[in-house]
XYZ file of C-alpha atoms in Angstrom:
552
model
C 87.177 93.918 138.010
C 85.788 94.063 134.867
C 85.996 98.062 134.370
C 82.318 98.693 132.441
C 83.556 100.824 129.350
C 80.759 101.762 126.717
C 78.959 104.700 125.045
C 76.534 107.060 127.380
C 72.904 106.790 125.760
C 71.776 110.236 124.861
C 68.385 109.340 124.838
C 65.260 108.062 123.769
C 65.625 107.104 120.002
C 68.581 105.685 118.570
C 71.778 106.316 117.874
C 73.149 107.088 114.731
C 76.628 105.120 113.581
C 78.860 107.634 112.640
C 77.175 110.362 116.295
C 77.514 107.166 118.540
C 81.284 106.196 117.294
C 82.036 109.909 117.767
C 80.475 110.972 121.395
C 82.389 114.541 122.338
C 85.361 112.338 121.079
C 86.035 109.855 123.755
C 84.070 107.368 125.246
C 82.416 107.266 128.903
C 80.932 104.343 130.879
C 78.338 102.481 129.814
C 75.258 103.770 132.669
C 71.862 102.114 131.995
C 69.319 105.745 132.091
C 66.681 105.530 134.310
C 64.339 104.242 131.541
C 66.247 102.021 130.442
C 66.138 99.917 134.736
C 62.420 100.896 135.176
C 62.244 98.991 131.426
C 65.000 96.197 132.085
C 63.423 95.480 135.834
C 59.843 96.061 134.406
C 60.886 92.672 131.880
C 62.723 91.296 134.606
C 60.020 90.797 136.114
C 57.910 89.350 134.134
C 60.556 86.794 133.576
C 61.376 85.819 137.134
C 57.823 85.216 137.254
C 57.159 83.138 134.647
C 60.149 80.827 135.470
C 58.425 80.881 138.857
C 55.037 79.492 138.131
C 56.802 76.928 135.444
C 59.671 75.907 138.447
C 55.629 75.040 140.746
C 54.091 73.365 137.607
C 56.761 71.423 137.043
C 57.392 70.434 140.721
C 54.224 68.818 140.998
C 55.667 66.823 137.753
C 58.759 65.178 139.810
C 57.012 62.326 141.846
C 59.689 60.425 142.080
C 63.856 61.269 141.938
C 63.980 60.373 138.457
C 61.259 62.294 137.792
C 63.651 65.177 138.909
C 66.655 63.369 137.768
C 65.591 62.867 133.394
C 62.052 64.207 133.062
C 61.925 60.645 131.090
C 59.533 59.943 127.652
C 57.136 63.892 129.162
C 58.114 66.014 126.274
C 56.971 66.335 122.590
C 59.810 66.681 119.290
C 59.259 69.737 118.927
C 59.476 71.288 123.241
C 62.196 69.359 123.406
C 64.037 70.330 120.725
C 63.650 74.934 121.469
C 64.792 73.007 125.222
C 67.808 70.935 123.686
C 68.908 73.807 121.494
C 68.044 76.456 124.425
C 70.650 73.618 126.682
C 73.451 72.879 124.036
C 73.842 77.322 123.677
C 74.862 79.656 126.604
C 76.109 82.743 127.657
C 78.610 81.924 125.596
C 76.675 81.616 122.086
C 75.064 85.464 122.928
C 78.343 86.584 125.074
C 81.335 85.296 124.672
C 81.710 84.896 121.206
C 79.436 87.587 120.249
C 82.547 89.210 122.168
C 85.156 87.718 119.571
C 83.149 88.000 116.677
C 83.870 92.084 118.039
C 87.757 91.757 118.598
C 87.919 89.252 115.073
C 85.308 89.688 112.754
C 83.897 87.826 110.018
C 86.507 85.000 111.260
C 84.313 83.767 114.512
C 81.309 83.329 112.399
C 83.766 80.123 112.708
C 83.315 79.294 115.737
C 79.811 80.720 115.705
C 78.804 78.078 113.336
C 80.607 75.596 113.841
C 80.310 74.298 117.369
C 76.621 73.667 116.726
C 78.416 71.757 113.521
C 80.303 69.710 116.367
C 77.770 69.008 118.633
C 75.279 68.262 116.323
C 77.058 65.177 115.007
C 78.671 64.097 118.259
C 74.824 63.883 119.408
C 73.703 61.669 115.883
C 75.600 59.683 116.741
C 75.282 58.176 119.621
C 72.033 59.413 120.334
C 70.232 55.824 119.834
C 72.854 54.301 122.151
C 72.242 56.549 124.951
C 68.276 56.550 123.936
C 68.205 52.376 124.093
C 70.618 52.413 127.558
C 68.400 54.202 128.709
C 65.564 52.236 128.016
C 67.394 49.445 129.212
C 69.755 50.496 132.312
C 67.133 53.033 133.303
C 70.526 55.566 133.395
C 69.778 59.022 134.543
C 73.122 60.066 134.140
C 75.839 60.053 132.008
C 78.092 58.884 133.999
C 76.031 56.278 135.254
C 75.663 55.436 131.987
C 79.715 54.837 131.367
C 79.717 52.913 134.498
C 76.811 51.093 132.875
C 78.486 50.120 129.275
C 81.727 48.986 131.022
C 80.187 47.270 134.223
C 82.815 49.746 135.998
C 81.811 51.155 138.762
C 85.573 52.716 138.663
C 84.539 54.430 134.994
C 81.890 55.901 136.816
C 83.456 57.845 139.918
C 86.058 58.686 136.850
C 83.785 61.055 134.804
C 81.832 61.363 137.805
C 84.927 63.276 138.217
C 85.755 65.012 135.586
C 81.731 65.992 134.860
C 82.595 68.732 138.489
C 84.303 70.701 136.192
C 81.526 71.238 134.963
C 81.909 73.321 137.636
C 83.482 75.502 135.408
C 80.725 75.911 133.064
C 77.943 77.128 134.727
C 80.694 79.970 136.157
C 80.469 81.582 132.246
C 76.927 81.551 132.916
C 77.340 82.720 135.368
C 79.273 86.075 135.653
C 77.300 85.960 131.263
C 74.039 86.779 133.390
C 75.736 89.055 136.103
C 77.194 90.915 133.213
C 72.821 92.185 130.993
C 72.135 92.745 134.694
C 75.184 95.074 135.165
C 75.454 96.467 131.927
C 71.430 96.729 131.922
C 70.465 97.693 134.755
C 72.310 98.854 136.714
C 73.479 96.560 139.451
C 76.924 95.849 140.301
C 78.188 92.628 139.281
C 78.264 90.506 142.714
C 74.505 91.163 143.051
C 74.125 90.218 139.604
C 75.461 87.248 140.148
C 73.378 86.893 143.180
C 70.192 87.925 141.545
C 71.093 85.343 138.344
C 71.717 82.304 140.593
C 68.822 82.813 143.166
C 66.373 82.813 140.224
C 68.222 79.507 139.158
C 68.043 78.051 142.543
C 64.471 78.596 142.691
C 62.694 76.307 140.771
C 65.893 74.528 139.752
C 66.007 73.012 143.487
C 62.055 72.735 143.479
C 61.413 70.937 140.168
C 64.144 69.432 138.724
C 64.641 68.419 134.946
C 60.989 69.157 133.942
C 61.734 72.814 135.084
C 65.245 72.692 132.958
C 63.506 71.206 130.330
C 59.444 73.724 130.679
C 61.389 76.496 130.921
C 64.348 76.152 127.878
C 61.966 75.153 125.839
C 59.917 78.199 126.522
C 64.412 80.184 126.883
C 65.171 78.739 123.266
C 62.219 79.600 121.667
C 63.050 83.657 122.408
C 66.557 83.444 121.956
C 65.653 82.269 118.068
C 63.608 84.887 117.648
C 66.553 87.055 118.932
C 68.877 85.560 116.420
C 66.922 86.140 114.132
C 66.039 89.834 115.394
C 70.153 90.641 114.672
C 70.585 89.003 111.314
C 67.900 91.254 110.446
C 70.300 94.577 111.564
C 73.688 92.639 110.953
C 72.825 92.098 106.747
C 71.087 95.672 106.469
C 73.637 96.822 108.261
C 71.868 98.873 111.431
C 71.522 102.894 111.028
C 74.932 102.199 108.861
C 75.757 104.810 106.039
C 75.586 102.710 102.954
C 74.204 99.278 105.037
C 76.081 95.801 104.880
C 78.337 96.952 102.376
C 79.375 100.584 104.696
C 79.628 98.088 107.831
C 81.634 96.118 106.010
C 84.190 99.739 104.739
C 84.232 100.296 107.650
C 85.423 97.622 109.591
C 88.592 97.827 106.328
C 89.043 100.299 106.820
C 89.096 100.473 111.950
C 91.155 96.710 110.509
C 91.892 95.421 107.636
C 92.035 91.392 109.910
C 88.198 91.952 110.481
C 86.954 90.309 107.406
C 89.489 88.184 106.844
C 88.474 84.342 106.639
C 91.324 83.407 108.971
C 93.156 86.621 111.346
C 96.328 85.194 112.057
C 96.637 87.512 114.925
C 94.071 85.131 117.711
C 95.362 82.132 118.089
C 92.138 80.286 118.899
C 91.190 81.718 114.606
C 94.366 81.762 113.102
C 94.533 78.586 110.468
C 92.049 75.953 109.927
C 93.835 73.565 112.092
C 92.150 75.796 114.550
C 88.528 75.662 113.505
C 89.138 72.171 112.982
C 89.666 71.685 117.087
C 86.964 74.000 118.173
C 84.677 71.106 115.270
C 86.382 68.549 117.254
C 85.459 69.406 120.574
C 82.802 69.964 120.146
C 81.707 66.326 119.514
C 81.278 65.520 122.693
C 79.880 68.416 123.502
C 75.949 66.839 123.139
C 76.693 64.404 125.560
C 77.624 65.896 127.957
C 75.438 65.706 131.422
C 73.391 68.678 131.111
C 72.723 67.862 127.345
C 72.137 64.135 127.292
C 69.943 64.124 129.776
C 67.101 66.374 127.548
C 67.518 62.619 125.411
C 65.697 60.665 128.095
C 63.298 62.410 127.995
C 61.225 62.799 124.006
C 58.313 60.618 124.614
C 58.636 58.438 122.215
C 61.841 56.513 120.410
C 59.850 56.429 116.425
C 59.845 60.943 117.221
C 63.657 60.550 117.496
C 64.200 61.353 113.570
C 61.632 65.042 114.255
C 63.423 65.207 117.466
C 67.401 65.527 114.848
C 66.304 67.987 112.226
C 64.079 70.073 114.538
C 67.465 70.468 117.343
C 69.621 70.979 114.177
C 68.191 73.329 112.609
C 67.025 75.751 115.543
C 70.787 75.123 117.112
C 72.373 76.780 113.376
C 70.322 79.161 114.346
C 70.590 80.086 117.111
C 74.796 81.138 117.121
C 73.906 83.887 113.439
C 74.038 86.465 117.254
C 77.427 86.446 117.172
C 76.585 88.922 113.714
C 75.622 91.572 116.680
C 78.570 91.062 117.721
C 80.350 92.040 114.419
C 78.293 94.673 113.789
C 78.680 96.518 117.371
C 82.673 97.040 115.847
C 81.312 99.196 113.046
C 79.123 100.936 115.419
C 81.585 101.513 118.070
C 84.606 101.109 116.993
C 86.964 99.922 119.432
C 85.608 101.706 122.398
C 84.764 99.189 124.494
C 88.085 97.316 124.677
C 90.225 100.200 123.540
C 90.397 101.558 127.654
C 90.991 99.060 129.154
C 87.211 97.118 129.105
C 85.750 93.866 128.579
C 85.218 93.379 124.464
C 81.755 90.670 126.299
C 79.465 93.769 126.299
C 80.008 94.821 122.474
C 75.269 92.600 122.706
C 74.393 94.718 126.077
C 76.564 98.060 124.340
C 74.881 97.734 120.518
C 70.881 97.359 122.560
C 71.799 100.602 123.777
C 73.103 101.858 121.607
C 70.395 101.455 118.051
C 67.237 100.424 119.979
C 64.650 102.364 122.164
C 65.148 101.840 125.581
C 62.481 99.441 125.431
C 63.562 97.180 123.303
C 66.972 97.208 124.295
C 65.603 95.650 128.103
C 63.606 92.883 126.792
C 66.400 92.386 124.905
C 68.315 91.553 127.344
C 66.057 89.957 128.821
C 66.262 87.562 125.899
C 70.504 87.368 126.108
C 69.207 86.491 129.828
C 67.100 83.728 128.841
C 70.569 82.470 126.988
C 72.220 82.973 130.065
C 69.596 80.750 131.766
C 68.686 78.120 129.486
C 72.189 76.097 130.164
C 73.040 77.644 133.659
C 69.886 75.063 134.774
C 70.490 72.611 133.000
C 74.081 72.090 134.645
C 72.192 72.716 138.182
C 70.387 69.227 137.535
C 73.022 67.309 135.896
C 76.080 68.385 138.254
C 73.750 67.439 141.820
C 73.350 64.190 140.323
C 77.124 63.465 140.578
C 75.952 63.946 143.863
C 72.735 62.321 143.996
C 72.158 59.623 141.858
C 76.543 58.520 141.141
C 77.156 58.785 144.404
C 75.227 58.314 146.964
C 72.111 55.861 145.030
C 75.068 53.561 143.422
C 78.144 54.675 145.222
C 77.199 54.351 149.042
C 73.283 52.603 149.584
C 75.209 49.357 147.893
C 78.407 49.763 150.566
C 74.983 50.123 153.559
C 75.101 47.578 155.837
C 70.794 48.063 156.210
C 70.031 48.551 152.485
C 67.237 51.175 152.340
C 63.878 50.704 150.996
C 63.770 51.988 147.052
C 61.228 54.178 148.745
C 63.735 55.372 151.581
C 66.969 55.299 148.155
C 64.906 57.316 145.896
C 62.818 60.178 148.720
C 67.311 60.613 150.541
C 68.388 60.559 146.303
C 65.404 63.715 145.841
C 66.620 66.013 149.058
C 70.276 64.984 148.262
C 69.683 66.695 144.462
C 67.601 68.819 146.507
C 70.895 69.472 148.543
C 73.508 69.808 146.376
C 71.596 71.949 143.851
C 72.071 74.964 145.973
C 75.031 73.980 147.035
C 75.977 73.617 143.188
C 75.237 77.283 142.919
C 76.822 78.710 145.048
C 80.428 76.904 144.517
C 79.788 78.736 140.448
C 78.763 82.235 142.512
C 82.496 81.665 143.724
C 83.805 80.486 140.799
C 82.614 83.257 138.179
C 83.177 86.239 140.465
C 87.293 84.964 140.522
C 87.279 84.363 136.857
C 85.213 88.095 136.581
C 87.574 88.865 133.143
C 87.894 86.314 131.357
C 86.310 86.554 127.950
C 83.354 83.986 129.013
C 83.329 81.379 125.649
C 86.750 81.006 126.895
C 85.644 80.105 130.721
C 83.272 78.120 129.367
C 86.134 75.985 126.733
C 89.058 76.147 129.579
C 86.862 74.564 131.995
C 84.783 71.870 129.474
C 88.051 70.743 127.949
C 89.215 69.128 129.577
C 85.668 67.548 130.237
C 85.218 66.423 127.153
C 88.815 65.210 126.721
C 88.116 62.391 128.491
C 85.347 61.163 127.540
C 84.962 61.550 123.854
C 87.445 58.318 123.504
C 85.071 56.169 126.067
C 81.784 57.585 125.323
C 82.174 57.178 121.387
C 84.043 54.285 120.920
C 81.347 52.583 123.767
C 78.596 53.686 121.589
C 80.083 52.839 117.995
C 82.236 49.558 119.199
C 81.624 46.040 120.638
C 85.503 45.766 120.878
C 86.448 48.485 123.113
C 87.279 47.135 127.210
C 86.974 48.451 131.019
C 90.313 49.006 130.175
C 90.825 51.120 126.756
C 87.710 53.119 128.611
C 90.400 53.805 131.711
C 92.864 54.981 129.205
C 91.011 56.694 127.453
C 89.834 58.803 130.443
C 93.901 58.924 132.261
C 94.947 59.537 129.145
C 92.225 62.045 127.667
C 92.986 64.256 131.283
C 96.497 63.984 131.325
C 97.361 65.222 127.664
C 94.833 68.660 127.983
C 95.972 69.082 131.354
C 99.230 68.884 129.531
C 98.698 70.924 127.212
C 96.523 73.696 128.382
C 98.854 73.935 131.558
C 102.187 74.908 129.228
C 104.220 71.896 131.194
C 105.966 71.347 128.403
C 108.992 72.548 127.825
C 110.957 73.536 125.192
C 114.718 72.030 125.551
C 113.188 69.081 126.072
C 112.422 68.745 122.240
C 115.164 70.741 120.696
C 117.627 68.494 118.065
C 115.348 65.722 118.446
C 113.157 64.280 115.502
C 110.222 65.592 117.666
C 111.241 69.107 117.757
C 108.653 70.432 115.477
C 106.024 68.124 117.077
C 107.212 69.444 120.864
C 106.637 73.068 119.802
C 103.916 73.040 117.776
C 101.805 71.134 121.425
C 104.158 73.872 123.285
C 102.539 76.795 120.664
C 98.599 75.939 120.718
C 98.866 76.016 125.141
C 96.833 79.363 125.508
C 94.174 78.320 122.604
C 92.408 75.780 125.185
C 89.992 74.520 121.587
C 93.216 72.902 119.957
C 93.903 71.206 124.009
C 90.786 70.190 123.733
C 91.529 68.366 119.956
C 94.130 66.921 121.380
C 93.047 65.362 124.079
C 91.204 64.260 122.798
C 92.073 62.758 120.031
C 94.621 60.917 122.518
C 92.104 59.877 124.286
C 90.303 58.143 121.761
C 93.535 56.228 119.981
C 94.394 54.557 124.115
C 91.126 53.646 123.933
C 91.548 51.897 120.738
C 95.290 50.636 121.535
C 94.168 49.930 125.116
C 91.186 47.634 124.213
C 92.942 45.858 120.837
C 95.598 44.501 124.279
C 93.422 43.655 126.576
C 89.964 40.955 126.727
C 87.171 41.889 124.771
C 83.753 42.337 127.009
C 81.208 39.399 126.932
C 77.698 38.207 126.851
C 74.388 39.107 127.156
C 75.423 43.082 128.818
C 76.788 43.764 125.152
C 73.265 42.675 123.355
C 71.246 45.315 125.576
C 73.382 48.143 124.552
C 74.077 47.218 120.506
C 70.473 46.243 119.897
C 68.840 46.956 117.183
C 65.135 47.144 117.974
């Protein structure tokens, strides 16, 4: 059970750092007072109202199942960049990584700023290829794209199966939303999860990808403002005597490791390999279904460069919210975790401690926006596994009496909406079962298997004509198996004793606690498997490949 730990808000005025850190010499339950709850519900009502308006507006733009799935060629580069940035950020960015900043200090900034760098490098590499395939084949999902690239139903179905792992990612978003409701409004965690899910369910079920992009665009702008505000608080050492230097000294006196470049006691941030692993595991993140479907919504290919520049710039600003976790440690000390609580509470606890009530509630709504901006995209993309990849592409071709295109489209749209509701229900259960985990690490564990599996087939398939169907299948299976074996800690030291592989084997075993390292190892294994098997098997030929590699 997630234990609510923090310091009680004593007044309507911001608490001073020294007083806050030593209130009665003990930590107290973080309870949202009546004023905070009232402001919280006020801003939540405004937020829900806005999302419902966007949902109804989006519903009018949904004319068929393709509109629901992709909102193809509908949005300009600036607004779509806000939406994409909001989608690649998440509850992990706004709660999970600041929680690591709270427990590990400045070393968490490697995670915060390296992961979007990896995401946008991967996106830049593959952007043109994905857009070209969308124009040529009308693809609606990443599994469909991979199936078309390799002319293989097996590849498409395998990608669809692995995409279901994104339920962990969605569960992490719902958990983050539940934490915000719980801490800012005093709502118990289970009702908080249900409220978060119901809001998302309503506007996504009626508006699909249009609702996803419209809401994410607005949410992305709010999130950028929040990150910039937290950055200003951090640079000024907000409420702390001595400003920034005073904050550093406070952290150093609390724990010298908090101000070190790498944290020797944190298994995901104690070496340069860990930093590389974060980068490597996140390079395919921009190609995951809930992110990549935004690429098909760009109005014109002529706007690709502007879109990438906007998205990269915004994407590198958003993780600055991590500064808030470090600042919270300086102000609150280790009170959030020393009593058995959760560092996931760092950001809401900081806001409640140092900001006026109404501002804390408003900022809390901004964090909730970050959660929903990723969750809604995940719901849309996961629903397409059932509506598009399974029904439209696998079941319909096998029907004895093939339905008309109009019927197929109508049924696909209905399945999309029903699947969206079922996906959210499954994610609520998973979030409840995983509530004590760090949000960012829950997400990483969920997407690690997916990214490990798709890295080789995706990058090799876009960059190298010589990638074969057999190579893609090998990359899927090898990448996923390597991730599962390393993360589940199935390797045993006795297997490597007194052998030439002892050093390597023991090192692999030591990586089990680090989902990023396991994901990086799985991704690299996937790439190697694709290359080796592709070199040994017959290359694909003809017009099919030219449609993917055309320079037009």
